[in-house]
């Protein structure tokens, strides 16, 4: 209201001023004429804006005087020529010679034609050269895989669409073929040795004394010879010595051989190998790690979040006095029927001036209780206590239709309050108090109102400071603090 008023008044004053400046016709259609006249007079008539941002004219004015590129000589023919010569130079004679080594004359002619087709001046004026670090490299380098551009190469061909499982005969044949692999050539004793591949003068000497080149050569020749011999078909199957497959061969046959007639490829099985027991990157992410500081009190991890939020240890949390004050059965009427759930109110306090309440609802009463208890512990706030036994003065609070009055009482008075407030006082560590419900006795609202009253006690020291006085408890001064 206060913000709008000056604006409205100024709006009117503007209209009135302009209307006064126009003669009798102003009376006929004052609004239109006033608007027209106002527009004409607007520079002389200052007025407030309805909004807080700057006026459009004010915003549009540039902060610096604009300097034209022509005045700076940037678009002169000479400058453009200079820039294009520097940025897009023609090929030099040496470069052309180097290119001629790479390309055929026809390709070179095409290159030249392409070069001639583009005017460097156009490139300078219209083109835009990227100089940012994210520009694509001009030359493709296939030596490195670029994860953004390159796809993973496919090493295996797609499965054969006509593949089917082998029948018994085919399988037997396959098995026999595999077993045949392990039949070595005849044992004739005629195989050459490594020493047969070195010059005569070295044959007697041990291998360590051969010159390096000769030794390497001999090894190469020997490897070639062995391969050749191994690939020879057995000349006489009857005398073939059979050296059986190793365990690794058998495993390979079972696990990697396809059981389908798809041209004895390695298996294309859909069964991936099982995951290891603990994947290194995610250990502890999905399960609350058990903290040794908890002394084994919280193996289910229910107090872990509370521990983080409040900074208390699990033992301290478990030492907090908690009590369920109100339990209500509520139901939600839906299309499919009533859904009954439980709503609980818990109170928590450390017995030394801290108190909190928590309300939770769940279809499961246990879950509601647990959650309300945790919330109550989380919500604990300090309560002001006079001499650590009663409250400061008399306080009153109202929630809904419930009004609660709390009265401070002398030492030894005790707690003459209803059972719910009694629990709250016990949790907060208040020993002398009386209370009165004036109106509704709704359990939930009385508890809430009591909590409000306890947290909103007046602070005498604050009031004294506000009045410019200093507050001294004379009893404490006279009796040296031994007042209770
Ligand atoms: C199976 O593999 C062997 C050796 O790898 C090859 O000689 C044979 O031709 C293959 N069979 C088929 C049906 O592709
Ligand atoms: C009651 O049930 C409806 C439908 O499931 C849901 O949208 C609504 O939030 C529920 N009301 C309460 C208070 O839980």
Tab-separated table of C-alpha atoms and ligand atoms in Angstrom:
chain	number	residue	atom	x	y	z
A	1	UNK	CA	0.000	0.000	0.000
A	2	UNK	CA	2.647	2.464	1.014
A	3	UNK	CA	4.715	1.542	-2.004
A	4	UNK	CA	1.826	2.013	-4.437
A	5	UNK	CA	0.525	5.272	-3.105
A	6	UNK	CA	3.132	7.748	-4.416
A	7	UNK	CA	2.960	6.164	-7.850
A	8	UNK	CA	-0.797	6.515	-8.009
A	9	UNK	CA	-0.686	10.085	-6.849
A	10	UNK	CA	1.916	10.960	-9.456
A	11	UNK	CA	-0.111	9.266	-12.148
A	12	UNK	CA	-3.069	11.423	-11.252
A	13	UNK	CA	-1.002	14.570	-10.985
A	14	UNK	CA	0.373	13.949	-14.440
A	15	UNK	CA	-3.113	13.572	-15.863
A	16	UNK	CA	-4.415	16.589	-14.013
A	17	UNK	CA	-1.525	18.750	-15.173
A	18	UNK	CA	-1.990	17.780	-18.771
A	19	UNK	CA	-5.755	18.119	-18.547
A	20	UNK	CA	-5.351	21.614	-17.132
A	21	UNK	CA	-3.105	22.574	-20.013
A	22	UNK	CA	-5.766	21.572	-22.592
A	23	UNK	CA	-8.897	23.678	-22.958
A	24	UNK	CA	-12.601	22.719	-22.793
A	25	UNK	CA	-12.402	19.507	-24.860
A	26	UNK	CA	-10.510	17.922	-22.008
A	27	UNK	CA	-13.781	17.588	-20.149
A	28	UNK	CA	-15.286	15.473	-22.916
A	29	UNK	CA	-12.758	12.641	-23.115
A	30	UNK	CA	-10.258	13.460	-20.416
A	31	UNK	CA	-8.519	10.087	-20.345
A	32	UNK	CA	-7.603	9.970	-24.037
A	33	UNK	CA	-6.465	13.550	-24.228
A	34	UNK	CA	-4.641	13.283	-20.973
A	35	UNK	CA	-2.787	10.257	-22.251
A	36	UNK	CA	-1.837	12.005	-25.501
A	37	UNK	CA	-0.788	15.178	-23.756
A	38	UNK	CA	1.059	13.183	-21.129
A	39	UNK	CA	3.022	11.420	-23.829
A	40	UNK	CA	3.982	14.727	-25.363
A	41	UNK	CA	4.997	16.211	-22.032
A	42	UNK	CA	6.553	13.199	-20.473
A	43	UNK	CA	10.160	14.508	-20.342
A	44	UNK	CA	9.124	17.513	-18.267
A	45	UNK	CA	6.862	15.493	-15.965
A	46	UNK	CA	8.849	13.152	-13.718
A	47	UNK	CA	6.942	10.251	-12.286
A	48	UNK	CA	7.585	7.044	-10.402
A	49	UNK	CA	7.632	3.706	-12.139
A	50	UNK	CA	5.424	0.915	-10.896
A	51	UNK	CA	8.323	-1.504	-11.069
A	52	UNK	CA	11.741	-1.267	-9.536
A	53	UNK	CA	13.913	-1.956	-12.601
A	54	UNK	CA	15.434	0.912	-14.555
A	55	UNK	CA	13.532	2.613	-17.335
A	56	UNK	CA	13.975	1.250	-20.808
A	57	UNK	CA	15.598	4.416	-22.200
A	58	UNK	CA	17.986	4.474	-19.283
A	59	UNK	CA	18.893	0.839	-19.816
A	60	UNK	CA	19.452	1.109	-23.550
A	61	UNK	CA	22.013	3.854	-23.353
A	62	UNK	CA	25.458	2.268	-23.870
A	63	UNK	CA	28.080	2.907	-21.266
A	64	UNK	CA	30.770	3.801	-23.788
A	65	UNK	CA	30.677	5.848	-26.894
A	66	UNK	CA	30.654	3.484	-29.838
A	67	UNK	CA	33.802	3.434	-31.949
A	68	UNK	CA	33.296	2.449	-35.542
A	69	UNK	CA	35.533	-0.132	-37.145
A	70	UNK	CA	36.103	2.218	-40.100
A	71	UNK	CA	37.429	4.929	-37.805
A	72	UNK	CA	39.879	2.449	-36.353
A	73	UNK	CA	40.963	1.516	-39.872
A	74	UNK	CA	40.031	-2.132	-39.438
A	75	UNK	CA	38.013	-2.504	-42.632
A	76	UNK	CA	40.361	-0.650	-44.958
A	77	UNK	CA	41.340	-2.620	-48.046
A	78	UNK	CA	44.989	-2.649	-46.974
A	79	UNK	CA	44.251	-4.110	-43.528
A	80	UNK	CA	42.010	-6.821	-44.953
A	81	UNK	CA	44.658	-7.761	-47.502
A	82	UNK	CA	47.316	-7.831	-44.805
A	83	UNK	CA	45.238	-10.082	-42.586
A	84	UNK	CA	44.252	-12.522	-45.315
A	85	UNK	CA	47.864	-12.733	-46.546
A	86	UNK	CA	48.981	-13.549	-43.043
A	87	UNK	CA	46.201	-15.990	-42.132
A	88	UNK	CA	45.583	-17.729	-45.448
A	89	UNK	CA	48.947	-17.658	-47.238
A	90	UNK	CA	49.401	-19.178	-50.680
A	91	UNK	CA	51.476	-22.333	-50.997
A	92	UNK	CA	55.175	-21.600	-51.360
A	93	UNK	CA	57.325	-23.246	-53.993
A	94	UNK	CA	58.772	-25.765	-51.471
A	95	UNK	CA	55.334	-26.706	-50.239
A	96	UNK	CA	54.155	-27.346	-53.769
A	97	UNK	CA	57.144	-29.594	-54.333
A	98	UNK	CA	56.437	-31.475	-51.128
A	99	UNK	CA	52.815	-31.909	-52.175
A	100	UNK	CA	53.871	-33.150	-55.591
A	101	UNK	CA	55.652	-36.008	-53.881
A	102	UNK	CA	52.467	-36.995	-52.071
A	103	UNK	CA	49.858	-36.538	-54.774
A	104	UNK	CA	49.498	-37.462	-58.406
A	105	UNK	CA	49.459	-34.591	-60.967
A	106	UNK	CA	45.683	-34.945	-61.332
A	107	UNK	CA	45.147	-34.681	-57.590
A	108	UNK	CA	47.493	-31.719	-57.439
A	109	UNK	CA	45.560	-29.988	-60.183
A	110	UNK	CA	42.334	-30.587	-58.250
A	111	UNK	CA	43.962	-29.144	-55.139
A	112	UNK	CA	45.038	-26.048	-56.993
A	113	UNK	CA	41.633	-25.605	-58.538
A	114	UNK	CA	40.057	-25.885	-55.105
A	115	UNK	CA	42.468	-23.329	-53.696
A	116	UNK	CA	41.751	-20.950	-56.521
A	117	UNK	CA	37.985	-21.298	-56.078
A	118	UNK	CA	38.042	-19.714	-52.615
A	119	UNK	CA	39.025	-16.089	-52.289
A	120	UNK	CA	41.044	-15.461	-49.093
A	121	UNK	CA	39.312	-12.099	-48.860
A	122	UNK	CA	35.940	-13.841	-48.493
A	123	UNK	CA	37.401	-16.058	-45.829
A	124	UNK	CA	38.651	-12.987	-43.984
A	125	UNK	CA	35.413	-11.040	-44.137
A	126	UNK	CA	32.782	-13.764	-43.956
A	127	UNK	CA	34.554	-16.761	-42.502
A	128	UNK	CA	34.952	-17.413	-38.852
A	129	UNK	CA	37.981	-19.233	-37.577
A	130	UNK	CA	37.510	-21.178	-34.390
A	131	UNK	CA	40.296	-20.676	-31.919
A	132	UNK	CA	38.577	-22.166	-28.874
A	133	UNK	CA	40.026	-25.271	-27.245
A	134	UNK	CA	36.980	-27.359	-28.281
A	135	UNK	CA	37.392	-26.962	-32.016
A	136	UNK	CA	37.649	-30.186	-33.959
A	137	UNK	CA	41.105	-31.111	-35.197
A	138	UNK	CA	41.483	-30.439	-38.896
A	139	UNK	CA	43.460	-33.554	-39.622
A	140	UNK	CA	41.961	-36.926	-38.774
A	141	UNK	CA	44.340	-39.021	-36.748
A	142	UNK	CA	43.364	-42.648	-36.808
A	143	UNK	CA	46.205	-43.638	-34.537
A	144	UNK	CA	44.208	-42.761	-31.447
A	145	UNK	CA	40.701	-43.647	-30.360
A	146	UNK	CA	38.635	-40.576	-29.556
A	147	UNK	CA	35.905	-41.778	-27.220
A	148	UNK	CA	33.445	-39.068	-28.284
A	149	UNK	CA	33.622	-39.792	-32.001
A	150	UNK	CA	34.744	-43.361	-32.326
A	151	UNK	CA	32.574	-46.335	-31.714
A	152	UNK	CA	33.979	-49.478	-30.239
A	153	UNK	CA	35.126	-51.682	-33.110
A	154	UNK	CA	33.216	-54.924	-33.456
A	155	UNK	CA	35.604	-57.797	-33.207
A	156	UNK	CA	33.074	-60.581	-33.529
A	157	UNK	CA	30.643	-60.933	-36.386
A	158	UNK	CA	26.962	-61.028	-35.512
A	159	UNK	CA	25.532	-64.467	-34.738
A	160	UNK	CA	24.638	-66.636	-37.676
A	161	UNK	CA	20.854	-66.417	-38.149
A	162	UNK	CA	20.732	-69.989	-39.430
A	163	UNK	CA	22.578	-71.432	-36.470
A	164	UNK	CA	20.915	-74.247	-34.572
A	165	UNK	CA	21.942	-76.638	-31.843
A	166	UNK	CA	23.960	-79.637	-32.933
A	167	UNK	CA	22.308	-82.981	-32.914
A	168	UNK	CA	24.018	-85.987	-31.402
A	169	UNK	CA	25.866	-87.026	-34.557
A	170	UNK	CA	27.177	-83.563	-35.229
A	171	UNK	CA	28.285	-83.243	-31.674
A	172	UNK	CA	30.123	-86.547	-31.790
A	173	UNK	CA	31.851	-85.501	-34.965
A	174	UNK	CA	32.839	-82.203	-33.406
A	175	UNK	CA	34.166	-83.942	-30.325
A	176	UNK	CA	36.237	-86.372	-32.388
A	177	UNK	CA	37.657	-83.508	-34.412
A	178	UNK	CA	38.674	-81.725	-31.261
A	179	UNK	CA	40.267	-84.872	-29.847
A	180	UNK	CA	42.185	-85.375	-33.130
A	181	UNK	CA	43.922	-82.075	-32.501
A	182	UNK	CA	45.983	-83.664	-29.763
A	183	UNK	CA	47.534	-86.392	-31.893
A	184	UNK	CA	51.118	-85.388	-32.557
A	185	UNK	CA	53.287	-86.567	-35.365
A	186	UNK	CA	55.147	-89.869	-35.374
A	187	UNK	CA	58.027	-90.195	-32.967
A	188	UNK	CA	60.856	-90.775	-35.339
A	189	UNK	CA	63.715	-89.149	-33.471
A	190	UNK	CA	64.588	-87.291	-36.653
A	191	UNK	CA	63.557	-83.831	-35.482
A	192	UNK	CA	66.307	-81.253	-35.714
A	193	UNK	CA	67.682	-79.389	-32.714
A	194	UNK	CA	68.575	-75.756	-32.190
A	195	UNK	CA	72.270	-76.512	-32.720
A	196	UNK	CA	71.510	-77.689	-36.244
A	197	UNK	CA	70.761	-74.074	-37.197
A	198	UNK	CA	74.136	-72.504	-36.333
A	199	UNK	CA	77.420	-72.648	-38.316
A	200	UNK	CA	79.585	-75.694	-37.645
A	201	UNK	CA	82.251	-73.945	-35.560
A	202	UNK	CA	79.703	-72.982	-32.885
A	203	UNK	CA	77.922	-76.333	-32.542
A	204	UNK	CA	80.230	-77.591	-29.816
A	205	UNK	CA	80.115	-74.418	-27.777
A	206	UNK	CA	77.301	-73.661	-25.274
A	207	UNK	CA	74.605	-71.248	-26.414
A	208	UNK	CA	75.848	-68.434	-24.164
A	209	UNK	CA	79.027	-68.106	-26.256
A	210	UNK	CA	77.296	-67.658	-29.625
A	211	UNK	CA	77.368	-64.155	-31.084
A	212	UNK	CA	74.049	-62.318	-30.716
A	213	UNK	CA	73.116	-62.151	-34.402
A	214	UNK	CA	73.818	-65.829	-34.991
A	215	UNK	CA	71.844	-66.843	-31.925
A	216	UNK	CA	68.803	-64.770	-32.919
A	217	UNK	CA	68.923	-66.144	-36.427
A	218	UNK	CA	69.115	-69.715	-35.138
A	219	UNK	CA	66.133	-69.192	-32.873
A	220	UNK	CA	64.029	-67.757	-35.712
A	221	UNK	CA	64.874	-70.614	-38.045
A	222	UNK	CA	64.217	-73.171	-35.347
A	223	UNK	CA	60.771	-71.698	-34.555
A	224	UNK	CA	59.834	-71.769	-38.235
A	225	UNK	CA	60.958	-75.362	-38.545
A	226	UNK	CA	58.957	-76.445	-35.496
A	227	UNK	CA	55.802	-74.776	-36.840
A	228	UNK	CA	56.242	-76.484	-40.164
A	229	UNK	CA	56.651	-79.842	-38.549
A	230	UNK	CA	53.621	-79.349	-36.284
A	231	UNK	CA	51.327	-78.427	-39.178
A	232	UNK	CA	52.247	-81.571	-41.159
A	233	UNK	CA	49.399	-84.136	-41.159
A	234	UNK	CA	50.254	-87.313	-39.314
A	235	UNK	CA	51.806	-89.661	-41.860
A	236	UNK	CA	50.814	-92.856	-40.136
A	237	UNK	CA	47.819	-92.706	-37.750
A	238	UNK	CA	48.538	-96.130	-36.310
A	239	UNK	CA	51.854	-95.177	-34.825
A	240	UNK	CA	50.670	-91.743	-33.751
A	241	UNK	CA	51.582	-91.098	-30.172
A	242	UNK	CA	48.673	-89.572	-28.346
A	243	UNK	CA	49.326	-86.875	-25.816
A	244	UNK	CA	46.027	-86.085	-24.176
A	245	UNK	CA	44.458	-82.664	-23.714
A	246	UNK	CA	45.247	-80.691	-20.591
A	247	UNK	CA	42.623	-79.446	-18.139
A	248	UNK	CA	42.772	-76.065	-19.785
A	249	UNK	CA	41.975	-77.606	-23.156
A	250	UNK	CA	38.957	-79.409	-21.739
A	251	UNK	CA	37.685	-76.256	-20.040
A	252	UNK	CA	38.130	-74.300	-23.211
A	253	UNK	CA	36.178	-76.914	-25.119
A	254	UNK	CA	33.299	-76.805	-22.651
A	255	UNK	CA	33.127	-73.075	-22.070
A	256	UNK	CA	34.186	-71.495	-25.317
A	257	UNK	CA	33.129	-73.911	-27.992
A	258	UNK	CA	29.754	-73.091	-29.449
A	259	UNK	CA	27.210	-75.834	-29.082
A	260	UNK	CA	25.611	-74.735	-32.324
A	261	UNK	CA	26.309	-75.471	-35.955
A	262	UNK	CA	27.555	-71.984	-36.591
A	263	UNK	CA	30.958	-72.794	-38.043
A	264	UNK	CA	32.854	-73.590	-34.819
A	265	UNK	CA	33.104	-69.977	-33.703
A	266	UNK	CA	33.722	-69.077	-30.097
A	267	UNK	CA	30.538	-69.141	-28.130
A	268	UNK	CA	28.139	-66.223	-28.362
A	269	UNK	CA	26.560	-67.050	-25.045
A	270	UNK	CA	24.215	-64.592	-23.347
A	271	UNK	CA	25.483	-65.678	-19.977
A	272	UNK	CA	27.904	-63.071	-18.724
A	273	UNK	CA	30.469	-64.120	-16.167
A	274	UNK	CA	29.237	-63.618	-12.626
A	275	UNK	CA	30.093	-60.403	-10.849
A	276	UNK	CA	32.790	-60.597	-8.221
A	277	UNK	CA	31.628	-60.693	-4.618
A	278	UNK	CA	32.395	-57.030	-4.004
A	279	UNK	CA	32.694	-54.565	-6.826
A	280	UNK	CA	35.549	-52.302	-5.752
A	281	UNK	CA	33.955	-48.945	-6.603
A	282	UNK	CA	30.686	-49.461	-4.754
A	283	UNK	CA	31.582	-51.174	-1.505
A	284	UNK	CA	29.803	-49.492	1.364
A	285	UNK	CA	27.618	-47.348	-0.870
A	286	UNK	CA	24.450	-49.367	-0.481
A	287	UNK	CA	24.888	-50.611	3.023
A	288	UNK	CA	25.577	-48.600	6.104
A	289	UNK	CA	29.063	-49.487	7.135
A	290	UNK	CA	29.183	-50.526	10.758
A	291	UNK	CA	31.119	-47.935	12.711
A	292	UNK	CA	33.357	-49.447	15.384
A	293	UNK	CA	32.670	-46.327	17.507
A	294	UNK	CA	29.065	-47.561	17.923
A	295	UNK	CA	30.271	-50.390	20.193
A	296	UNK	CA	27.966	-52.799	18.392
A	297	UNK	CA	24.850	-50.955	19.588
A	298	UNK	CA	23.544	-50.094	16.131
A	299	UNK	CA	24.120	-52.974	13.760
A	300	UNK	CA	20.896	-52.284	11.872
A	301	UNK	CA	22.015	-48.725	11.159
A	302	UNK	CA	18.854	-46.956	12.356
A	303	UNK	CA	20.747	-44.335	14.320
A	304	UNK	CA	23.311	-43.542	11.647
A	305	UNK	CA	21.469	-40.600	10.094
A	306	UNK	CA	20.677	-39.183	13.526
A	307	UNK	CA	24.316	-39.556	14.473
A	308	UNK	CA	25.376	-37.508	11.480
A	309	UNK	CA	22.764	-34.817	12.076
A	310	UNK	CA	23.181	-34.350	15.797
A	311	UNK	CA	26.830	-35.255	16.283
A	312	UNK	CA	25.925	-37.452	19.248
A	313	UNK	CA	27.269	-40.970	19.683
A	314	UNK	CA	24.916	-43.916	19.524
A	315	UNK	CA	25.289	-44.454	23.265
A	316	UNK	CA	24.246	-40.841	23.922
A	317	UNK	CA	21.280	-41.156	21.575
A	318	UNK	CA	20.127	-44.308	23.315
A	319	UNK	CA	20.399	-42.533	26.693
A	320	UNK	CA	17.816	-39.951	25.665
A	321	UNK	CA	14.474	-40.261	27.421
A	322	UNK	CA	11.740	-40.869	24.849
A	323	UNK	CA	8.028	-41.434	25.363
A	324	UNK	CA	5.025	-41.885	23.144
A	325	UNK	CA	2.405	-39.326	24.157
A	326	UNK	CA	-0.320	-39.580	21.546
A	327	UNK	CA	-1.303	-42.328	19.153
A	328	UNK	CA	-4.121	-41.799	16.706
A	329	UNK	CA	-5.667	-44.056	14.109
A	330	UNK	CA	-6.377	-42.100	10.977
A	331	UNK	CA	-7.816	-43.284	7.695
A	332	UNK	CA	-7.756	-42.012	4.158
A	333	UNK	CA	-10.875	-42.682	2.114
A	334	UNK	CA	-9.881	-43.581	-1.430
A	335	UNK	CA	-11.689	-45.085	-4.405
A	336	UNK	CA	-10.531	-48.521	-3.343
A	337	UNK	CA	-11.598	-48.221	0.266
A	338	UNK	CA	-10.258	-46.885	3.506
A	339	UNK	CA	-6.538	-46.961	4.142
A	340	UNK	CA	-5.928	-47.031	7.858
A	341	UNK	CA	-2.715	-45.734	9.257
A	342	UNK	CA	-1.286	-44.780	12.600
A	343	UNK	CA	-0.058	-41.373	13.601
A	344	UNK	CA	2.167	-41.078	16.661
A	345	UNK	CA	3.579	-38.208	18.619
A	346	UNK	CA	6.752	-38.804	20.564
A	347	UNK	CA	8.624	-36.587	22.920
A	348	UNK	CA	12.348	-36.760	23.612
A	349	UNK	CA	14.535	-34.977	26.120
A	350	UNK	CA	17.889	-35.359	27.794
A	351	UNK	CA	16.619	-34.467	31.281
A	352	UNK	CA	18.819	-31.376	31.319
A	353	UNK	CA	16.796	-28.730	29.532
A	354	UNK	CA	16.521	-30.145	26.018
A	355	UNK	CA	13.161	-31.160	24.616
A	356	UNK	CA	11.793	-32.106	21.208
A	357	UNK	CA	8.600	-33.536	19.745
A	358	UNK	CA	8.126	-35.564	16.595
A	359	UNK	CA	5.001	-36.605	14.713
A	360	UNK	CA	4.945	-39.345	12.090
A	361	UNK	CA	2.343	-41.344	10.239
A	362	UNK	CA	2.536	-44.736	8.625
A	363	UNK	CA	0.422	-47.717	7.713
A	364	UNK	CA	2.733	-49.702	9.979
A	365	UNK	CA	2.422	-48.585	13.607
A	366	UNK	CA	5.989	-49.711	14.321
A	367	UNK	CA	7.354	-47.610	11.487
A	368	UNK	CA	5.365	-44.578	12.639
A	369	UNK	CA	6.692	-44.988	16.176
A	370	UNK	CA	10.258	-45.380	15.038
A	371	UNK	CA	10.101	-42.371	12.760
A	372	UNK	CA	8.366	-40.161	15.322
A	373	UNK	CA	10.973	-41.085	17.911
A	374	UNK	CA	13.819	-40.221	15.561
A	375	UNK	CA	12.140	-36.940	14.623
A	376	UNK	CA	11.661	-36.070	18.288
A	377	UNK	CA	15.354	-36.649	18.992
A	378	UNK	CA	16.265	-34.642	15.914
A	379	UNK	CA	14.018	-31.749	16.901
A	380	UNK	CA	15.381	-31.368	20.447
A	381	UNK	CA	15.839	-27.696	21.396
A	382	UNK	CA	16.957	-26.054	24.628
A	383	UNK	CA	14.198	-25.091	27.083
A	384	UNK	CA	14.767	-22.240	29.487
A	385	UNK	CA	14.653	-23.448	33.111
A	386	UNK	CA	14.668	-21.244	36.176
A	387	UNK	CA	17.100	-22.684	38.723
A	388	UNK	CA	16.975	-25.870	36.628
A	389	UNK	CA	13.650	-26.843	38.191
A	390	UNK	CA	10.798	-24.640	36.956
A	391	UNK	CA	9.943	-22.133	34.245
A	392	UNK	CA	10.357	-18.358	34.073
A	393	UNK	CA	7.077	-16.765	35.043
A	394	UNK	CA	3.704	-17.852	33.710
A	395	UNK	CA	3.278	-18.591	30.034
A	396	UNK	CA	0.343	-19.337	27.829
A	397	UNK	CA	0.124	-20.818	24.344
A	398	UNK	CA	-2.669	-21.750	21.998
A	399	UNK	CA	-2.808	-24.363	19.254
A	400	UNK	CA	-6.151	-24.910	17.578
A	401	UNK	CA	-8.783	-24.834	20.307
A	402	UNK	CA	-6.399	-25.823	23.067
A	403	UNK	CA	-5.046	-23.155	25.378
A	404	UNK	CA	-2.398	-24.201	27.897
A	405	UNK	CA	-1.305	-22.073	30.833
A	406	UNK	CA	1.877	-23.008	32.664
A	407	UNK	CA	2.744	-21.560	36.056
A	408	UNK	CA	6.181	-21.536	37.685
A	409	UNK	CA	6.105	-22.973	41.203
A	410	UNK	CA	8.342	-22.855	44.327
A	411	UNK	CA	10.820	-25.644	45.129
A	412	UNK	CA	9.235	-28.841	46.395
A	413	UNK	CA	5.928	-28.154	44.689
A	414	UNK	CA	6.328	-31.022	42.248
A	415	UNK	CA	4.636	-31.580	38.959
A	416	UNK	CA	0.877	-31.053	39.323
A	417	UNK	CA	0.100	-31.399	35.655
A	418	UNK	CA	-1.673	-33.826	33.333
A	419	UNK	CA	0.090	-37.035	32.479
A	420	UNK	CA	1.292	-35.913	29.028
A	421	UNK	CA	2.781	-32.671	30.339
A	422	UNK	CA	4.264	-34.688	33.176
A	423	UNK	CA	6.171	-36.811	30.645
A	424	UNK	CA	7.326	-33.713	28.830
A	425	UNK	CA	8.553	-32.111	32.042
A	426	UNK	CA	10.389	-35.248	33.028
A	427	UNK	CA	12.097	-35.392	29.632
A	428	UNK	CA	13.079	-31.719	29.829
A	429	UNK	CA	14.167	-31.856	33.496
A	430	UNK	CA	11.538	-29.519	34.951
A	431	UNK	CA	10.601	-30.421	38.531
A	432	UNK	CA	8.117	-27.789	39.781
A	433	UNK	CA	5.216	-26.781	37.589
A	434	UNK	CA	1.477	-26.548	37.427
A	435	UNK	CA	-0.660	-26.294	34.324
A	436	UNK	CA	-4.190	-25.564	33.299
A	437	UNK	CA	-6.131	-26.383	30.153
A	438	UNK	CA	-8.688	-23.701	29.656
A	439	UNK	CA	-10.513	-24.896	26.585
A	440	UNK	CA	-10.187	-27.986	24.417
A	441	UNK	CA	-8.320	-30.967	25.807
A	442	UNK	CA	-7.359	-32.434	22.443
A	443	UNK	CA	-4.282	-34.540	23.261
A	444	UNK	CA	-2.278	-33.617	20.184
A	445	UNK	CA	-2.954	-29.914	20.440
A	446	UNK	CA	-2.326	-29.729	24.181
A	447	UNK	CA	1.086	-31.334	23.720
A	448	UNK	CA	1.935	-28.962	20.886
A	449	UNK	CA	0.738	-25.966	22.880
A	450	UNK	CA	2.767	-27.032	25.902
A	451	UNK	CA	5.859	-27.313	23.732
A	452	UNK	CA	5.174	-23.855	22.311
A	453	UNK	CA	4.704	-22.435	25.796
A	454	UNK	CA	7.908	-24.010	27.089
A	455	UNK	CA	9.961	-22.698	24.175
A	456	UNK	CA	8.491	-19.198	24.321
A	457	UNK	CA	9.263	-18.321	27.952
A	458	UNK	CA	10.313	-14.732	28.508
A	459	UNK	CA	13.970	-14.132	29.266
A	460	UNK	CA	14.251	-11.740	32.216
A	461	UNK	CA	17.822	-10.830	31.333
A	462	UNK	CA	16.798	-9.889	27.839
A	463	UNK	CA	13.999	-7.724	29.208
A	464	UNK	CA	16.390	-6.086	31.663
A	465	UNK	CA	18.873	-5.354	28.895
A	466	UNK	CA	16.018	-3.893	26.866
A	467	UNK	CA	15.248	-1.532	29.723
A	468	UNK	CA	18.884	-0.582	30.199
A	469	UNK	CA	19.165	-2.324	33.577
A	470	UNK	CA	21.326	-5.064	34.924
A	471	UNK	CA	19.638	-8.069	36.501
A	472	UNK	CA	21.129	-9.605	39.633
A	473	UNK	CA	19.611	-12.514	41.538
A	474	UNK	CA	19.880	-11.206	45.109
A	475	UNK	CA	19.373	-14.611	46.643
A	476	UNK	CA	22.360	-15.905	44.763
A	477	UNK	CA	24.391	-12.849	45.783
A	478	UNK	CA	23.510	-13.159	49.495
A	479	UNK	CA	23.663	-16.912	49.877
A	480	UNK	CA	26.701	-17.420	47.633
A	481	UNK	CA	24.674	-19.260	45.026
A	482	UNK	CA	23.531	-21.995	47.479
A	483	UNK	CA	19.834	-21.467	46.948
A	484	UNK	CA	18.662	-25.034	46.409
B	1	LIG	C1	36.375	-75.044	-37.645
B	1	LIG	O1	37.666	-74.573	-37.270
B	1	LIG	C2	38.739	-75.247	-37.905
B	1	LIG	C3	40.028	-74.695	-37.324
B	1	LIG	O2	39.862	-73.460	-36.740
B	1	LIG	C4	38.653	-75.028	-39.420
B	1	LIG	O3	39.677	-75.728	-40.044
B	1	LIG	C5	37.317	-75.544	-39.911
B	1	LIG	O4	37.172	-75.274	-41.273
B	1	LIG	C6	36.187	-74.886	-39.145
B	1	LIG	N1	34.914	-75.460	-39.530
B	1	LIG	C7	33.944	-74.727	-40.063
B	1	LIG	C8	32.676	-75.478	-40.389
B	1	LIG	O5	34.042	-73.541	-40.286
B	2	LIG	C1	-5.103	-40.335	0.409
B	2	LIG	O1	-4.994	-41.188	-0.700
B	2	LIG	C2	-4.880	-40.519	-1.940
B	2	LIG	C3	-4.945	-41.560	-3.013
B	2	LIG	O2	-4.055	-42.600	-2.776
B	2	LIG	C4	-3.601	-39.708	-1.958
B	2	LIG	O3	-3.464	-39.018	-3.173
B	2	LIG	C5	-3.629	-38.729	-0.829
B	2	LIG	O4	-2.417	-38.016	-0.770
B	2	LIG	C6	-3.850	-39.444	0.482
B	2	LIG	N1	-4.028	-38.467	1.550
B	2	LIG	C7	-3.295	-38.492	2.662
B	2	LIG	C8	-3.569	-37.449	3.660
B	2	LIG	O5	-2.456	-39.338	2.835
